[in-house]
Short mmCIF file of N, CA and C in Angstrom, two decimals:
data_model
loop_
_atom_site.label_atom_id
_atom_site.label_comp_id
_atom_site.label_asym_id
_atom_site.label_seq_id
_atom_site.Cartn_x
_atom_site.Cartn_y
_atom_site.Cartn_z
N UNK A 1 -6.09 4.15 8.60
CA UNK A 1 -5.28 4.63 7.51
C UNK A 1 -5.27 3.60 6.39
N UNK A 2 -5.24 2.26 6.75
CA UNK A 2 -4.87 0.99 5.50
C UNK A 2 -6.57 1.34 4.89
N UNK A 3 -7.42 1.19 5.51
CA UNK A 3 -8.81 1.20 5.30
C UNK A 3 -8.84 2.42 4.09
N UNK A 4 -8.62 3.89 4.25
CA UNK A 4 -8.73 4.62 3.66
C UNK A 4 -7.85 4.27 2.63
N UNK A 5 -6.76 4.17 2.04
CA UNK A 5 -5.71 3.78 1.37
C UNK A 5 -6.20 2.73 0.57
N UNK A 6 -6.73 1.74 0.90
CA UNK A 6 -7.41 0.80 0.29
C UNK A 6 -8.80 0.94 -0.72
N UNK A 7 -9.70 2.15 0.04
CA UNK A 7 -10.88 2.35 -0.20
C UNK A 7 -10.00 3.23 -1.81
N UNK A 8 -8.74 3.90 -1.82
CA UNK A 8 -8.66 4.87 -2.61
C UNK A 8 -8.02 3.89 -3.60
N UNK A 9 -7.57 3.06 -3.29
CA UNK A 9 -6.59 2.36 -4.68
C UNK A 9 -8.38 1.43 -5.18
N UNK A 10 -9.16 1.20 -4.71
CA UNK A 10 -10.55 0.43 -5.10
C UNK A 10 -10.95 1.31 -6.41
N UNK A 11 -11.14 2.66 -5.56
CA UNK A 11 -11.20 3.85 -6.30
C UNK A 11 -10.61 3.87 -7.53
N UNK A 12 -9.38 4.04 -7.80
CA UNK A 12 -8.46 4.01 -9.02
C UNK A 12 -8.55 2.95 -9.80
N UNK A 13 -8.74 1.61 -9.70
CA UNK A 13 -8.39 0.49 -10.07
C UNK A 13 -10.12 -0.16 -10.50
N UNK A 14 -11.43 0.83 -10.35
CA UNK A 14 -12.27 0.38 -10.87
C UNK A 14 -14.12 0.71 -10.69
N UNK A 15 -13.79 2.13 -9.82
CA UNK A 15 -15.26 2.25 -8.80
C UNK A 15 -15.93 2.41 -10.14
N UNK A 16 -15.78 2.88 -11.18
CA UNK A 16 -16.72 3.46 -11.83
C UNK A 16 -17.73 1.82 -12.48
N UNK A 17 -16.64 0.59 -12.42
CA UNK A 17 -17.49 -0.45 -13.00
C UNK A 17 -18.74 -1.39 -11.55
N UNK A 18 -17.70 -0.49 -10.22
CA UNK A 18 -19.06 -1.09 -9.21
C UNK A 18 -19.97 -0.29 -8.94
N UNK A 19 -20.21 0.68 -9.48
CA UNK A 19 -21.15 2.17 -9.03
C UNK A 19 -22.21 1.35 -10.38
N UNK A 20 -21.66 0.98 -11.54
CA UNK A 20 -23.03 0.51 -12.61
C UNK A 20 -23.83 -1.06 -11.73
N UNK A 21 -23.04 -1.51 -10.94
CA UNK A 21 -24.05 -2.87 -10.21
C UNK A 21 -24.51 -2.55 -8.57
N UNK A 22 -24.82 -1.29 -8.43
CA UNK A 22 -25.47 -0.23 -7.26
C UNK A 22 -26.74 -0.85 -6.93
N UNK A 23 -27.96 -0.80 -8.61
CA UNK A 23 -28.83 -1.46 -8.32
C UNK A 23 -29.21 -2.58 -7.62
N UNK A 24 -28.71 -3.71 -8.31
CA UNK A 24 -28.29 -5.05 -7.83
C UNK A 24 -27.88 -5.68 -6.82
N UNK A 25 -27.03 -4.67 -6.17
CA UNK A 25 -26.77 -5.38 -4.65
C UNK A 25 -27.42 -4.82 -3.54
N UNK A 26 -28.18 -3.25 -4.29
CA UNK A 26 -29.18 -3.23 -3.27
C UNK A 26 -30.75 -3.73 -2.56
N UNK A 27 -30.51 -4.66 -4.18
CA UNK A 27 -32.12 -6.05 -3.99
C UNK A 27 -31.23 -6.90 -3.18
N UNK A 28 -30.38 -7.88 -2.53
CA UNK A 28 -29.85 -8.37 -2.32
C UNK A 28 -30.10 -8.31 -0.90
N UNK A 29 -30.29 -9.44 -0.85
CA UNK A 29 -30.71 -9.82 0.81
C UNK A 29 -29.25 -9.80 1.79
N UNK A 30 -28.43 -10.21 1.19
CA UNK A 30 -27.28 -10.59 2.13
C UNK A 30 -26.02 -9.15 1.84
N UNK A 31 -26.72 -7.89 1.49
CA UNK A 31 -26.01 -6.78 1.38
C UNK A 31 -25.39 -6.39 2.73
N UNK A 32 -25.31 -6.59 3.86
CA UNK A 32 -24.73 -6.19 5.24
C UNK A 32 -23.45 -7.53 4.88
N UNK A 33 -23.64 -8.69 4.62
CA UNK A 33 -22.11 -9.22 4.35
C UNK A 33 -21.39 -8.66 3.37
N UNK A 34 -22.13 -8.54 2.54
CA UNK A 34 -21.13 -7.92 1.35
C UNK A 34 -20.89 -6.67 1.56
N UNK A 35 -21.39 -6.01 2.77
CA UNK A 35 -20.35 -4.49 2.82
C UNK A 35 -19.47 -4.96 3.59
N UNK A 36 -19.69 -6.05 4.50
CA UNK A 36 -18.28 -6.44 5.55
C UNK A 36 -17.28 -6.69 4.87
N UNK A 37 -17.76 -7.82 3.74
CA UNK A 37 -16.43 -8.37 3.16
C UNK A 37 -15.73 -7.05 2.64
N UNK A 38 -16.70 -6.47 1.91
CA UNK A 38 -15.82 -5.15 0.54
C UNK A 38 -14.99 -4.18 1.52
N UNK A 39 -15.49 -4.14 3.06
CA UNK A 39 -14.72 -3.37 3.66
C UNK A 39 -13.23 -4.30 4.56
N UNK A 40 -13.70 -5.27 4.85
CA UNK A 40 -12.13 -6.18 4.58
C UNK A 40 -11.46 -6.09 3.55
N UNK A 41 -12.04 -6.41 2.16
CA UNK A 41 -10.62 -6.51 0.98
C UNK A 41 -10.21 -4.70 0.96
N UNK A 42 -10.86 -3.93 1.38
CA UNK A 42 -10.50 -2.72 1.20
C UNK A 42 -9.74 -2.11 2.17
N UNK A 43 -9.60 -2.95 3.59
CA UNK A 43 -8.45 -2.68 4.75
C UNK A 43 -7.35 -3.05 3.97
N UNK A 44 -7.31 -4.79 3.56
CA UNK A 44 -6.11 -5.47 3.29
C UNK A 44 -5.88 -4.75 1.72
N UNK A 45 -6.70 -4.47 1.29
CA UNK A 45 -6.33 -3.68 -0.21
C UNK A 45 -5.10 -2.60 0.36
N UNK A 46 -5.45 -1.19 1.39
CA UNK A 46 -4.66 -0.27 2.23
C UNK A 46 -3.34 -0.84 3.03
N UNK A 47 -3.79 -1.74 3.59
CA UNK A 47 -2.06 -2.31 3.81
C UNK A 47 -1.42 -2.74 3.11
N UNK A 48 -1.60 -3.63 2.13
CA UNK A 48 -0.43 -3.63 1.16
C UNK A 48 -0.22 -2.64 0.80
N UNK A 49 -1.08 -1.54 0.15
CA UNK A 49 -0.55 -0.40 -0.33
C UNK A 49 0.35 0.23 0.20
N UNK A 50 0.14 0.13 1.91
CA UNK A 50 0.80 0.94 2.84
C UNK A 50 2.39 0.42 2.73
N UNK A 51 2.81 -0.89 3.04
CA UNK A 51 3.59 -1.81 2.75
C UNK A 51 4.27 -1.52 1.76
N UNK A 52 3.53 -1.63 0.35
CA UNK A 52 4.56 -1.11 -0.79
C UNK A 52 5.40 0.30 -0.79
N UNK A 53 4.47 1.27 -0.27
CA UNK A 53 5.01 2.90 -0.78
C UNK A 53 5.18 3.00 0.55
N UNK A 54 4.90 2.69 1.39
CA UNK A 54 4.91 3.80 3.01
C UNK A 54 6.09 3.12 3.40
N UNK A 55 7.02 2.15 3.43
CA UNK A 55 8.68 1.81 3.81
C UNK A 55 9.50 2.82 3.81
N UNK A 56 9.84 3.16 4.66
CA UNK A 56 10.47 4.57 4.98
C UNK A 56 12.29 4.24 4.46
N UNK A 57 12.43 5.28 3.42
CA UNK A 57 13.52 4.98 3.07
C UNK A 57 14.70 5.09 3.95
N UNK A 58 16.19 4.33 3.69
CA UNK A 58 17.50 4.57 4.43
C UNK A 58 17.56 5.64 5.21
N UNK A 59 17.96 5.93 6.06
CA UNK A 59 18.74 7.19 6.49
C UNK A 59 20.09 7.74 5.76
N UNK A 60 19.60 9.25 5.27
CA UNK A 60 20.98 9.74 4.60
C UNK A 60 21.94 9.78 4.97
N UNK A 61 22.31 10.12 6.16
CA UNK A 61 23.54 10.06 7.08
C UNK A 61 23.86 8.67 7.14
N UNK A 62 23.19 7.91 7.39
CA UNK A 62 23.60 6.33 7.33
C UNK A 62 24.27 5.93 6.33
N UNK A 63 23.42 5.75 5.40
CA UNK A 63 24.05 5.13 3.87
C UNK A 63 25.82 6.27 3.39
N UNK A 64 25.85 7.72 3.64
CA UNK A 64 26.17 8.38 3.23
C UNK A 64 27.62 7.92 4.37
N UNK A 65 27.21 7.44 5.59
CA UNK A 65 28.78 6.72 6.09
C UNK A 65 29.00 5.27 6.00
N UNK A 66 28.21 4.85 5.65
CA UNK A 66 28.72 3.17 4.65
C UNK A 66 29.69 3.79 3.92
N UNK A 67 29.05 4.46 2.89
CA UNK A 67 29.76 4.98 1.73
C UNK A 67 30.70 5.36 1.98
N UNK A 68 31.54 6.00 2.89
CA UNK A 68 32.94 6.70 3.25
C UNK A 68 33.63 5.58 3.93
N UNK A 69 33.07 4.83 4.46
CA UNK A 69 33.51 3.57 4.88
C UNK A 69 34.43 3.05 4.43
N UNK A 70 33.50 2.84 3.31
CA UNK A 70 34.13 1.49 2.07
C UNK A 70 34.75 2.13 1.29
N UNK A 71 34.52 3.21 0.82
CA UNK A 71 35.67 3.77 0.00
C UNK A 71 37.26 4.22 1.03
N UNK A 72 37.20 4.63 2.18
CA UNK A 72 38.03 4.27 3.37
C UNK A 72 38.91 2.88 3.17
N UNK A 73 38.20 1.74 3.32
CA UNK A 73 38.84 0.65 3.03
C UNK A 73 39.11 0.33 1.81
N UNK A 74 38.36 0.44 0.57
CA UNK A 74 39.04 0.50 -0.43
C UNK A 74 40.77 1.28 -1.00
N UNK A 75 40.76 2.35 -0.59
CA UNK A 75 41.69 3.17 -0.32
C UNK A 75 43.00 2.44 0.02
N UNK A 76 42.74 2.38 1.54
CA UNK A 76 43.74 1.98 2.61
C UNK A 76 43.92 0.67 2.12
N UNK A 77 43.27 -0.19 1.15
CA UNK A 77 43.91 -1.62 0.81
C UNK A 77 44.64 -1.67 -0.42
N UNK A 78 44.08 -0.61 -1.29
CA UNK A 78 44.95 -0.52 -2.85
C UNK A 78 46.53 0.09 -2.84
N UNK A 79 46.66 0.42 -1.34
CA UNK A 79 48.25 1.41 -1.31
C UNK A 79 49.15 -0.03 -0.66
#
């Protein structure tokens, strides 16, 4: 999932300027590292991504009895 996620923010953030140096790295003798690496920064590219947006927000019921909580104690201390 980070892999794919990664491969797609690569996507957004610039494929069209590595698709013009296609030629070039396919003269390239040491092209099997450089797909390893591009597919490492493109895992760790997907987990952060994942990291930023995929944090699963509060629970509504949760936050929603904090909230009665404290207004509870607010209450019961202003009388």
């Amino acid at each position: 999932m980070a892999l794919v996620t990664g491969l797609a923010d690569l996507a957004v953030s610039g494929l069209s300027s590595a698709l013009s140096g296609v030629n070039g790295l396919l003269r390239r003798a040491d092209l099997g590292d450089l797909l390893a690496e591009g597919q490492e920064e493109a895992t760790a590219r997907g987990r952060l991504l994942l990291d930023r947006y995929a944090a699963a927000p509060p629970a509504h019921l949760e936050v929603l009895a904090h909230t009665v909580t404290a207004r509870g104690q607010a209450e019961s201390g202003s009388d």
